[in-house]
Amino acid sequence: ISEFMDQDAVDAVSQRYEVVYDAGLVDRPEELAGLLAEARALVVRNRTQVTAALLEAAPQLKVVGRLGVGLDNIDTAACKARGVAVCPATGANDLAVAEWVIASAMLLFRLAFSARAQVIDGLWPRGACMGRETAGKALGLVGFGNIAKETARLARALGMRVLAYDPYVPADDPAWAGAQRFESLTALLAASDAVSLHVPLTDSTRHLIDAAAIAAMKPGAILLNAARGGVVDEDALVGALRSGALGGAALDVYEHEPLTQEYGQRFAGLDNLILTPHIGGVTVESNERVSKLTMENVVRVLEE
Ligand code: NAD
């Protein structure tokens, strides 16, 4: 296990298997490769790069457990070729991500986040903090899979109008009862007060939100990204925030993670920009659910 997980789940599986749990292994790939010489299972989060070369170092490997969803750090084709099962913890952190999206959207609409530093400095920016209510606003979901549907459920409870673009969810899918279906990404962007991204990172979604897409958004709209950093052209987003074309953004994921101090400076001085360190899907509760489900998945494959 090369990244952090819930200790109870580690303890439970340790009763039946020899377990090496070291959350720092992700940053020591050579040591990890050495440990994999005899390993039958590997458990990772999103940072460990499960490449064809790493699989070469793991001749006994039967299963890769993924503590979360999103398989962009795993060479799934190489796993398939080697007969290694890949098991994401589907569904176990949907609620955590959905709550991150809604909380971020509400803070951004209220212009509340940007006031923090001024309040500390003894300024009292009430005029600049005349925000907007969330109820009645249009939330545009790009991708309408598990997390987007959970986000839609919470958004509807707040009185938001939910719009979604996902050409892979058929028009007769019952889930569309909860969202207005858009067949064009551009049309969705133009109709949304808040746009939230819920697509996996693939060759076809890389920079899906580029300068042209951002230009299609409503003036002053907000962008929420708890999908993958590579889905957004970060330079274009920073430009749109600096020019005021967008009203705000919340980023949980970045084109290069973890951020270095130098890289992080690109976001300095931007008001109404919420930045979190890829914790959208990570809460005390979801960590327990994700860890438990991942271990169940791994043990099932090992005992097949
Ligand atoms: P999912 O597979 O249930 O849904 C993804 C949806 O995206 C699918 O319905 C698919 O049809 C759609 N899609 C794919 N390409 C598209 C495109 N070009 N345009 C529009 N739609 C497209 O996945 P999910 O469980 O909802 O998770 C979505 C992503 O969220 C994951 O792949 C992962 O990268 C990210 N994620 C981030 C965190 C976090 O902590 N920030 C946590 C969990 C998941």
mmCIF file of C-alpha atoms and ligand atoms in Angstrom:
data_model
loop_
_atom_site.group_PDB
_atom_site.id
_atom_site.type_symbol
_atom_site.label_atom_id
_atom_site.label_comp_id
_atom_site.label_asym_id
_atom_site.label_seq_id
_atom_site.Cartn_x
_atom_site.Cartn_y
_atom_site.Cartn_z
ATOM 1 C CA ILE A 1 0.000 0.000 0.000
ATOM 2 C CA SER A 2 1.874 3.030 -1.293
ATOM 3 C CA GLU A 3 -0.427 5.909 -0.251
ATOM 4 C CA PHE A 4 -2.493 6.810 2.799
ATOM 5 C CA MET A 5 -5.578 4.870 3.785
ATOM 6 C CA ASP A 6 -7.727 4.098 6.809
ATOM 7 C CA GLN A 7 -5.722 2.224 9.462
ATOM 8 C CA ASP A 8 -8.667 -0.002 10.480
ATOM 9 C CA ALA A 9 -8.898 -1.359 6.929
ATOM 10 C CA VAL A 10 -5.145 -2.029 6.951
ATOM 11 C CA ASP A 11 -5.411 -3.818 10.311
ATOM 12 C CA ALA A 12 -8.323 -5.971 9.129
ATOM 13 C CA VAL A 13 -6.493 -7.216 6.059
ATOM 14 C CA SER A 14 -3.228 -7.638 8.002
ATOM 15 C CA GLN A 15 -4.859 -10.457 9.977
ATOM 16 C CA ARG A 16 -4.920 -12.593 6.833
ATOM 17 C CA TYR A 17 -2.156 -11.238 4.613
ATOM 18 C CA GLU A 18 1.349 -9.930 4.942
ATOM 19 C CA VAL A 19 0.904 -6.201 4.414
ATOM 20 C CA VAL A 20 3.457 -3.455 3.765
ATOM 21 C CA TYR A 21 1.755 -0.125 4.411
ATOM 22 C CA ASP A 22 3.952 2.918 3.877
ATOM 23 C CA ALA A 23 2.197 6.050 2.639
ATOM 24 C CA GLY A 24 5.599 7.522 1.727
ATOM 25 C CA LEU A 25 6.350 4.825 -0.848
ATOM 26 C CA VAL A 26 4.639 6.921 -3.510
ATOM 27 C CA ASP A 27 7.647 9.236 -3.365
ATOM 28 C CA ARG A 28 10.193 6.366 -3.438
ATOM 29 C CA PRO A 29 9.285 4.514 -6.660
ATOM 30 C CA GLU A 30 12.506 2.446 -6.771
ATOM 31 C CA GLU A 31 11.861 1.067 -3.294
ATOM 32 C CA LEU A 32 8.245 0.367 -4.275
ATOM 33 C CA ALA A 33 9.400 -1.531 -7.375
ATOM 34 C CA GLY A 34 11.726 -3.613 -5.176
ATOM 35 C CA LEU A 35 8.888 -4.476 -2.769
ATOM 36 C CA LEU A 36 6.679 -5.508 -5.675
ATOM 37 C CA ALA A 37 8.973 -8.416 -6.589
ATOM 38 C CA GLU A 38 6.857 -10.674 -4.377
ATOM 39 C CA ALA A 39 3.608 -8.712 -4.083
ATOM 40 C CA ARG A 40 0.305 -10.163 -5.244
ATOM 41 C CA ALA A 41 -1.622 -6.938 -4.683
ATOM 42 C CA LEU A 42 -0.783 -3.255 -4.943
ATOM 43 C CA VAL A 43 -2.998 -0.563 -3.403
ATOM 44 C CA VAL A 44 -2.623 3.034 -4.606
ATOM 45 C CA ARG A 45 -4.409 6.347 -4.499
ATOM 46 C CA ASN A 46 -4.016 8.812 -7.393
ATOM 47 C CA ARG A 47 -0.307 9.642 -7.173
ATOM 48 C CA THR A 48 1.449 6.300 -7.602
ATOM 49 C CA GLN A 49 2.181 5.853 -11.304
ATOM 50 C CA VAL A 50 1.326 2.263 -12.183
ATOM 51 C CA THR A 51 3.293 2.041 -15.427
ATOM 52 C CA ALA A 52 4.204 -0.913 -17.636
ATOM 53 C CA ALA A 53 7.730 -0.681 -16.177
ATOM 54 C CA LEU A 54 6.401 -0.959 -12.606
ATOM 55 C CA LEU A 55 4.315 -3.990 -13.623
ATOM 56 C CA GLU A 56 7.489 -5.585 -15.040
ATOM 57 C CA ALA A 57 8.908 -5.414 -11.512
ATOM 58 C CA ALA A 58 5.835 -7.214 -10.136
ATOM 59 C CA PRO A 59 5.677 -10.696 -11.685
ATOM 60 C CA GLN A 60 3.266 -12.062 -9.014
ATOM 61 C CA LEU A 61 0.808 -9.161 -9.203
ATOM 62 C CA LYS A 62 -2.867 -10.115 -9.559
ATOM 63 C CA VAL A 63 -4.680 -6.909 -8.616
ATOM 64 C CA VAL A 64 -4.309 -3.157 -8.290
ATOM 65 C CA GLY A 65 -6.725 -1.612 -5.791
ATOM 66 C CA ARG A 66 -7.422 2.078 -6.380
ATOM 67 C CA LEU A 67 -8.362 4.099 -3.271
ATOM 68 C CA GLY A 68 -10.837 6.274 -5.161
ATOM 69 C CA VAL A 69 -11.887 6.579 -8.795
ATOM 70 C CA GLY A 70 -10.077 7.963 -11.836
ATOM 71 C CA LEU A 71 -7.579 5.608 -13.430
ATOM 72 C CA ASP A 72 -5.357 8.121 -15.223
ATOM 73 C CA ASN A 73 -2.354 7.160 -13.059
ATOM 74 C CA ILE A 74 -2.726 3.502 -14.012
ATOM 75 C CA ASP A 75 -1.721 2.008 -17.364
ATOM 76 C CA THR A 76 -4.917 -0.034 -17.631
ATOM 77 C CA ALA A 77 -3.939 -1.464 -21.035
ATOM 78 C CA ALA A 78 -0.678 -2.809 -19.603
ATOM 79 C CA CYS A 79 -2.576 -4.254 -16.610
ATOM 80 C CA LYS A 80 -5.037 -5.956 -18.952
ATOM 81 C CA ALA A 81 -2.227 -7.389 -21.084
ATOM 82 C CA ARG A 82 -0.614 -8.824 -17.946
ATOM 83 C CA GLY A 83 -3.904 -10.163 -16.547
ATOM 84 C CA VAL A 84 -3.810 -7.768 -13.572
ATOM 85 C CA ALA A 85 -7.267 -6.712 -12.359
ATOM 86 C CA VAL A 86 -7.799 -2.985 -11.626
ATOM 87 C CA CYS A 87 -10.423 -2.183 -8.974
ATOM 88 C CA PRO A 88 -11.546 1.416 -8.359
ATOM 89 C CA ALA A 89 -13.627 2.220 -5.252
ATOM 90 C CA THR A 90 -16.596 3.244 -7.363
ATOM 91 C CA GLY A 91 -19.213 5.245 -5.501
ATOM 92 C CA ALA A 92 -17.409 5.412 -2.159
ATOM 93 C CA ASN A 93 -16.344 9.056 -2.394
ATOM 94 C CA ASP A 94 -19.111 10.513 -4.585
ATOM 95 C CA LEU A 95 -20.730 12.351 -1.666
ATOM 96 C CA ALA A 96 -17.447 13.908 -0.518
ATOM 97 C CA VAL A 97 -16.762 15.349 -3.976
ATOM 98 C CA ALA A 98 -20.365 16.488 -4.421
ATOM 99 C CA GLU A 99 -20.295 18.350 -1.084
ATOM 100 C CA TRP A 100 -16.970 19.989 -2.050
ATOM 101 C CA VAL A 101 -18.557 21.236 -5.280
ATOM 102 C CA ILE A 102 -21.670 22.633 -3.615
ATOM 103 C CA ALA A 103 -19.781 24.224 -0.713
ATOM 104 C CA SER A 104 -17.321 25.853 -3.115
ATOM 105 C CA ALA A 105 -20.084 27.124 -5.394
ATOM 106 C CA MET A 106 -21.978 28.686 -2.490
ATOM 107 C CA LEU A 107 -18.857 30.417 -1.150
ATOM 108 C CA LEU A 108 -17.924 31.739 -4.586
ATOM 109 C CA PHE A 109 -21.442 33.039 -5.309
ATOM 110 C CA ARG A 110 -21.366 34.937 -2.009
ATOM 111 C CA LEU A 111 -17.912 36.474 -2.710
ATOM 112 C CA ALA A 112 -17.268 35.431 0.875
ATOM 113 C CA PHE A 113 -13.992 33.628 0.352
ATOM 114 C CA SER A 114 -12.152 36.636 -1.045
ATOM 115 C CA ALA A 115 -13.071 38.758 1.988
ATOM 116 C CA ARG A 116 -11.066 36.697 4.458
ATOM 117 C CA ALA A 117 -7.758 38.525 4.109
ATOM 118 C CA GLN A 118 -9.451 41.933 4.178
ATOM 119 C CA VAL A 119 -11.405 41.116 7.332
ATOM 120 C CA ILE A 120 -8.156 40.042 9.019
ATOM 121 C CA ASP A 121 -6.565 43.322 7.916
ATOM 122 C CA GLY A 122 -9.340 45.306 9.595
ATOM 123 C CA LEU A 123 -11.012 46.326 6.355
ATOM 124 C CA TRP A 124 -14.763 45.862 6.180
ATOM 125 C CA PRO A 125 -15.595 45.184 2.500
ATOM 126 C CA ARG A 126 -19.371 44.888 2.738
ATOM 127 C CA GLY A 127 -20.001 46.665 -0.571
ATOM 128 C CA ALA A 128 -17.653 44.375 -2.473
ATOM 129 C CA CYS A 129 -19.255 41.351 -0.842
ATOM 130 C CA MET A 130 -22.756 41.707 -2.228
ATOM 131 C CA GLY A 131 -22.960 38.150 -3.475
ATOM 132 C CA ARG A 132 -25.567 36.069 -5.179
ATOM 133 C CA GLU A 133 -27.834 33.301 -3.883
ATOM 134 C CA THR A 134 -27.399 29.732 -5.039
ATOM 135 C CA ALA A 135 -31.109 28.944 -5.401
ATOM 136 C CA GLY A 136 -32.354 29.464 -8.934
ATOM 137 C CA LYS A 137 -28.869 29.425 -10.465
ATOM 138 C CA ALA A 138 -28.058 27.030 -13.297
ATOM 139 C CA LEU A 139 -25.433 24.420 -12.486
ATOM 140 C CA GLY A 140 -23.891 22.940 -15.638
ATOM 141 C CA LEU A 141 -22.337 19.505 -15.182
ATOM 142 C CA VAL A 142 -19.712 18.424 -17.712
ATOM 143 C CA GLY A 143 -19.878 14.642 -17.528
ATOM 144 C CA PHE A 144 -22.940 13.008 -15.962
ATOM 145 C CA GLY A 145 -21.515 9.934 -14.219
ATOM 146 C CA ASN A 146 -21.641 8.895 -10.583
ATOM 147 C CA ILE A 147 -20.211 12.032 -8.969
ATOM 148 C CA ALA A 148 -22.108 14.414 -11.232
ATOM 149 C CA LYS A 149 -25.393 12.671 -10.406
ATOM 150 C CA GLU A 150 -24.710 12.970 -6.667
ATOM 151 C CA THR A 151 -23.834 16.647 -7.157
ATOM 152 C CA ALA A 152 -27.089 17.094 -9.089
ATOM 153 C CA ARG A 153 -29.049 15.603 -6.187
ATOM 154 C CA LEU A 154 -27.581 18.095 -3.712
ATOM 155 C CA ALA A 155 -27.965 20.997 -6.156
ATOM 156 C CA ARG A 156 -31.645 20.251 -6.708
ATOM 157 C CA ALA A 157 -32.197 20.251 -2.943
ATOM 158 C CA LEU A 158 -30.860 23.823 -2.911
ATOM 159 C CA GLY A 159 -33.230 24.900 -5.676
ATOM 160 C CA MET A 160 -30.608 25.032 -8.399
ATOM 161 C CA ARG A 161 -31.474 24.213 -12.008
ATOM 162 C CA VAL A 162 -29.301 21.303 -13.133
ATOM 163 C CA LEU A 163 -28.013 21.051 -16.704
ATOM 164 C CA ALA A 164 -25.676 18.351 -17.952
ATOM 165 C CA TYR A 165 -23.590 17.427 -20.991
ATOM 166 C CA ASP A 166 -22.525 13.795 -21.418
ATOM 167 C CA PRO A 167 -22.852 12.305 -24.897
ATOM 168 C CA TYR A 168 -22.176 8.819 -23.502
ATOM 169 C CA VAL A 169 -25.269 8.718 -21.261
ATOM 170 C CA PRO A 170 -28.099 7.756 -23.652
ATOM 171 C CA ALA A 171 -31.048 10.114 -23.971
ATOM 172 C CA ASP A 172 -33.426 7.487 -22.562
ATOM 173 C CA ASP A 173 -31.387 6.991 -19.367
ATOM 174 C CA PRO A 174 -33.727 7.593 -16.382
ATOM 175 C CA ALA A 175 -31.049 9.784 -14.757
ATOM 176 C CA TRP A 176 -31.996 12.594 -17.148
ATOM 177 C CA ALA A 177 -35.167 13.071 -15.111
ATOM 178 C CA GLY A 178 -32.916 15.013 -12.730
ATOM 179 C CA ALA A 179 -31.082 17.207 -15.233
ATOM 180 C CA GLN A 180 -31.711 19.068 -18.455
ATOM 181 C CA ARG A 181 -29.777 17.246 -21.187
ATOM 182 C CA PHE A 182 -27.509 19.306 -23.453
ATOM 183 C CA GLU A 183 -26.107 17.863 -26.657
ATOM 184 C CA SER A 184 -23.528 20.619 -27.072
ATOM 185 C CA LEU A 185 -20.829 21.507 -24.551
ATOM 186 C CA THR A 186 -20.744 25.097 -25.805
ATOM 187 C CA ALA A 187 -24.497 25.481 -25.292
ATOM 188 C CA LEU A 188 -24.201 24.092 -21.744
ATOM 189 C CA LEU A 189 -21.356 26.481 -20.916
ATOM 190 C CA ALA A 190 -23.356 29.445 -22.252
ATOM 191 C CA ALA A 191 -26.396 28.541 -20.143
ATOM 192 C CA SER A 192 -24.683 27.882 -16.790
ATOM 193 C CA ASP A 193 -24.019 30.196 -13.844
ATOM 194 C CA ALA A 194 -21.662 27.573 -12.406
ATOM 195 C CA VAL A 195 -19.875 24.894 -14.407
ATOM 196 C CA SER A 196 -18.624 21.798 -12.605
ATOM 197 C CA LEU A 197 -16.359 19.228 -14.270
ATOM 198 C CA HIS A 198 -16.907 15.494 -13.766
ATOM 199 C CA VAL A 199 -15.162 13.768 -16.676
ATOM 200 C CA PRO A 200 -12.187 11.424 -16.408
ATOM 201 C CA LEU A 201 -8.859 12.637 -17.807
ATOM 202 C CA THR A 202 -8.377 10.972 -21.189
ATOM 203 C CA ASP A 203 -6.859 12.018 -24.511
ATOM 204 C CA SER A 204 -10.278 13.383 -25.519
ATOM 205 C CA THR A 205 -10.926 15.377 -22.333
ATOM 206 C CA ARG A 206 -7.452 16.941 -21.972
ATOM 207 C CA HIS A 207 -7.951 20.748 -22.130
ATOM 208 C CA LEU A 208 -11.657 20.238 -22.831
ATOM 209 C CA ILE A 209 -12.023 23.553 -20.984
ATOM 210 C CA ASP A 210 -9.662 25.729 -23.021
ATOM 211 C CA ALA A 211 -9.711 29.448 -23.815
ATOM 212 C CA ALA A 212 -12.536 29.001 -26.345
ATOM 213 C CA ALA A 213 -14.658 27.036 -23.871
ATOM 214 C CA ILE A 214 -14.076 29.629 -21.153
ATOM 215 C CA ALA A 215 -15.039 32.376 -23.612
ATOM 216 C CA ALA A 216 -18.341 30.542 -24.169
ATOM 217 C CA MET A 217 -19.193 30.761 -20.438
ATOM 218 C CA LYS A 218 -21.508 33.461 -19.096
ATOM 219 C CA PRO A 219 -19.651 36.601 -18.025
ATOM 220 C CA GLY A 220 -19.028 36.294 -14.279
ATOM 221 C CA ALA A 221 -19.811 32.572 -14.160
ATOM 222 C CA ILE A 222 -17.813 30.309 -11.870
ATOM 223 C CA LEU A 223 -15.840 27.159 -12.692
ATOM 224 C CA LEU A 224 -15.432 24.215 -10.310
ATOM 225 C CA ASN A 225 -12.879 21.502 -10.997
ATOM 226 C CA ALA A 226 -12.694 18.429 -8.782
ATOM 227 C CA ALA A 227 -12.155 16.113 -11.765
ATOM 228 C CA ARG A 228 -8.567 16.262 -13.043
ATOM 229 C CA GLY A 229 -6.309 19.269 -13.562
ATOM 230 C CA GLY A 230 -5.519 18.325 -17.148
ATOM 231 C CA VAL A 231 -9.162 18.807 -18.165
ATOM 232 C CA VAL A 232 -8.647 22.590 -17.837
ATOM 233 C CA ASP A 233 -6.105 24.763 -19.620
ATOM 234 C CA GLU A 234 -4.820 26.398 -16.433
ATOM 235 C CA ASP A 235 -3.161 29.299 -18.274
ATOM 236 C CA ALA A 236 -6.466 30.145 -19.946
ATOM 237 C CA LEU A 237 -8.320 29.908 -16.639
ATOM 238 C CA VAL A 238 -5.849 32.157 -14.817
ATOM 239 C CA GLY A 239 -6.144 34.659 -17.668
ATOM 240 C CA ALA A 240 -9.952 34.666 -17.441
ATOM 241 C CA LEU A 241 -9.836 35.188 -13.674
ATOM 242 C CA ARG A 242 -7.313 38.027 -13.982
ATOM 243 C CA SER A 243 -9.378 39.772 -16.677
ATOM 244 C CA GLY A 244 -12.600 39.336 -14.692
ATOM 245 C CA ALA A 245 -14.235 37.339 -17.503
ATOM 246 C CA LEU A 246 -14.989 34.650 -14.933
ATOM 247 C CA GLY A 247 -16.419 35.461 -11.517
ATOM 248 C CA GLY A 248 -14.423 32.838 -9.640
ATOM 249 C CA ALA A 249 -13.143 29.314 -9.602
ATOM 250 C CA ALA A 250 -12.499 26.460 -7.230
ATOM 251 C CA LEU A 251 -9.718 24.017 -8.037
ATOM 252 C CA ASP A 252 -9.044 20.791 -6.195
ATOM 253 C CA VAL A 253 -6.882 19.342 -8.970
ATOM 254 C CA TYR A 254 -4.050 20.774 -11.053
ATOM 255 C CA GLU A 255 -2.139 20.114 -14.235
ATOM 256 C CA HIS A 256 0.936 19.260 -12.132
ATOM 257 C CA GLU A 257 0.488 17.731 -8.663
ATOM 258 C CA PRO A 258 1.626 18.266 -6.019
ATOM 259 C CA LEU A 259 2.195 21.978 -6.660
ATOM 260 C CA THR A 260 5.650 23.371 -6.044
ATOM 261 C CA GLN A 261 5.947 26.760 -4.374
ATOM 262 C CA GLU A 262 7.082 28.230 -7.699
ATOM 263 C CA TYR A 263 4.191 26.694 -9.645
ATOM 264 C CA GLY A 264 1.664 27.802 -7.026
ATOM 265 C CA GLN A 265 2.608 31.451 -7.564
ATOM 266 C CA ARG A 266 0.552 31.521 -10.779
ATOM 267 C CA PHE A 267 -2.517 31.688 -8.549
ATOM 268 C CA ALA A 268 -1.214 34.394 -6.217
ATOM 269 C CA GLY A 269 -3.235 37.567 -5.905
ATOM 270 C CA LEU A 270 -6.390 36.167 -7.473
ATOM 271 C CA ASP A 271 -9.554 36.944 -5.540
ATOM 272 C CA ASN A 272 -12.389 34.471 -5.442
ATOM 273 C CA LEU A 273 -10.199 31.503 -6.233
ATOM 274 C CA ILE A 274 -10.560 28.538 -3.886
ATOM 275 C CA LEU A 275 -7.616 26.140 -3.950
ATOM 276 C CA THR A 276 -7.549 22.794 -2.168
ATOM 277 C CA PRO A 277 -4.900 20.037 -2.337
ATOM 278 C CA HIS A 278 -6.822 17.240 -4.114
ATOM 279 C CA ILE A 279 -9.042 16.470 -1.148
ATOM 280 C CA GLY A 280 -12.424 16.712 -2.886
ATOM 281 C CA GLY A 281 -13.002 13.003 -2.445
ATOM 282 C CA VAL A 282 -11.235 12.702 0.900
ATOM 283 C CA THR A 283 -13.125 13.073 4.162
ATOM 284 C CA VAL A 284 -12.939 11.110 7.391
ATOM 285 C CA GLU A 285 -16.076 9.242 6.345
ATOM 286 C CA SER A 286 -15.178 8.662 2.693
ATOM 287 C CA ASN A 287 -11.660 7.515 3.638
ATOM 288 C CA GLU A 288 -13.257 4.758 5.724
ATOM 289 C CA ARG A 289 -15.687 3.785 2.948
ATOM 290 C CA VAL A 290 -13.055 3.941 0.201
ATOM 291 C CA SER A 291 -10.485 1.958 2.220
ATOM 292 C CA LYS A 292 -12.976 -0.730 3.219
ATOM 293 C CA LEU A 293 -14.304 -1.146 -0.326
ATOM 294 C CA THR A 294 -10.806 -1.216 -1.823
ATOM 295 C CA MET A 295 -9.699 -3.966 0.534
ATOM 296 C CA GLU A 296 -12.884 -5.961 -0.181
ATOM 297 C CA ASN A 297 -12.194 -5.652 -3.919
ATOM 298 C CA VAL A 298 -8.552 -6.678 -3.551
ATOM 299 C CA VAL A 299 -9.265 -9.665 -1.289
ATOM 300 C CA ARG A 300 -12.039 -10.844 -3.620
ATOM 301 C CA VAL A 301 -9.615 -10.973 -6.556
ATOM 302 C CA LEU A 302 -6.880 -12.630 -4.457
ATOM 303 C CA GLU A 303 -9.292 -15.335 -3.353
ATOM 304 C CA GLU A 304 -10.839 -15.970 -6.768
HETATM 305 P P1 NAD B 1 -17.859 8.172 -13.910
HETATM 306 O O1 NAD B 1 -17.123 7.233 -14.796
HETATM 307 O O2 NAD B 1 -19.045 7.662 -13.136
HETATM 308 O O3 NAD B 1 -18.388 9.418 -14.786
HETATM 309 C C1 NAD B 1 -17.610 10.054 -15.759
HETATM 310 C C2 NAD B 1 -18.557 10.501 -16.867
HETATM 311 O O4 NAD B 1 -17.818 11.296 -17.793
HETATM 312 C C3 NAD B 1 -19.154 9.332 -17.668
HETATM 313 O O5 NAD B 1 -20.566 9.355 -17.587
HETATM 314 C C4 NAD B 1 -18.668 9.578 -19.093
HETATM 315 O O6 NAD B 1 -19.641 9.246 -20.071
HETATM 316 C C5 NAD B 1 -18.400 11.072 -19.075
HETATM 317 N N1 NAD B 1 -17.501 11.527 -20.112
HETATM 318 C C6 NAD B 1 -16.348 10.962 -20.555
HETATM 319 N N2 NAD B 1 -15.800 11.719 -21.532
HETATM 320 C C7 NAD B 1 -16.623 12.781 -21.710
HETATM 321 C C8 NAD B 1 -16.596 13.918 -22.562
HETATM 322 N N3 NAD B 1 -15.612 14.093 -23.441
HETATM 323 N N4 NAD B 1 -17.595 14.811 -22.456
HETATM 324 C C9 NAD B 1 -18.603 14.638 -21.571
HETATM 325 N N5 NAD B 1 -18.694 13.571 -20.752
HETATM 326 C C10 NAD B 1 -17.711 12.661 -20.820
HETATM 327 O O7 NAD B 1 -16.788 8.805 -12.957
HETATM 328 P P2 NAD B 1 -17.017 9.560 -11.562
HETATM 329 O O8 NAD B 1 -16.973 8.552 -10.479
HETATM 330 O O9 NAD B 1 -18.187 10.464 -11.664
HETATM 331 O O10 NAD B 1 -15.655 10.417 -11.465
HETATM 332 C C11 NAD B 1 -15.333 11.380 -12.446
HETATM 333 C C12 NAD B 1 -13.897 11.826 -12.266
HETATM 334 O O11 NAD B 1 -13.774 12.575 -11.076
HETATM 335 C C13 NAD B 1 -12.907 10.677 -12.082
HETATM 336 O O12 NAD B 1 -12.485 10.155 -13.323
HETATM 337 C C14 NAD B 1 -11.769 11.338 -11.338
HETATM 338 O O13 NAD B 1 -10.810 11.809 -12.260
HETATM 339 C C15 NAD B 1 -12.430 12.524 -10.645
HETATM 340 N N6 NAD B 1 -12.417 12.381 -9.169
HETATM 341 C C16 NAD B 1 -11.782 13.321 -8.411
HETATM 342 C C17 NAD B 1 -11.785 13.230 -7.022
HETATM 343 C C18 NAD B 1 -11.126 14.264 -6.150
HETATM 344 O O14 NAD B 1 -10.749 13.978 -5.014
HETATM 345 N N7 NAD B 1 -10.991 15.478 -6.596
HETATM 346 C C19 NAD B 1 -12.431 12.150 -6.396
HETATM 347 C C20 NAD B 1 -13.073 11.226 -7.190
HETATM 348 C C21 NAD B 1 -13.061 11.340 -8.573
#
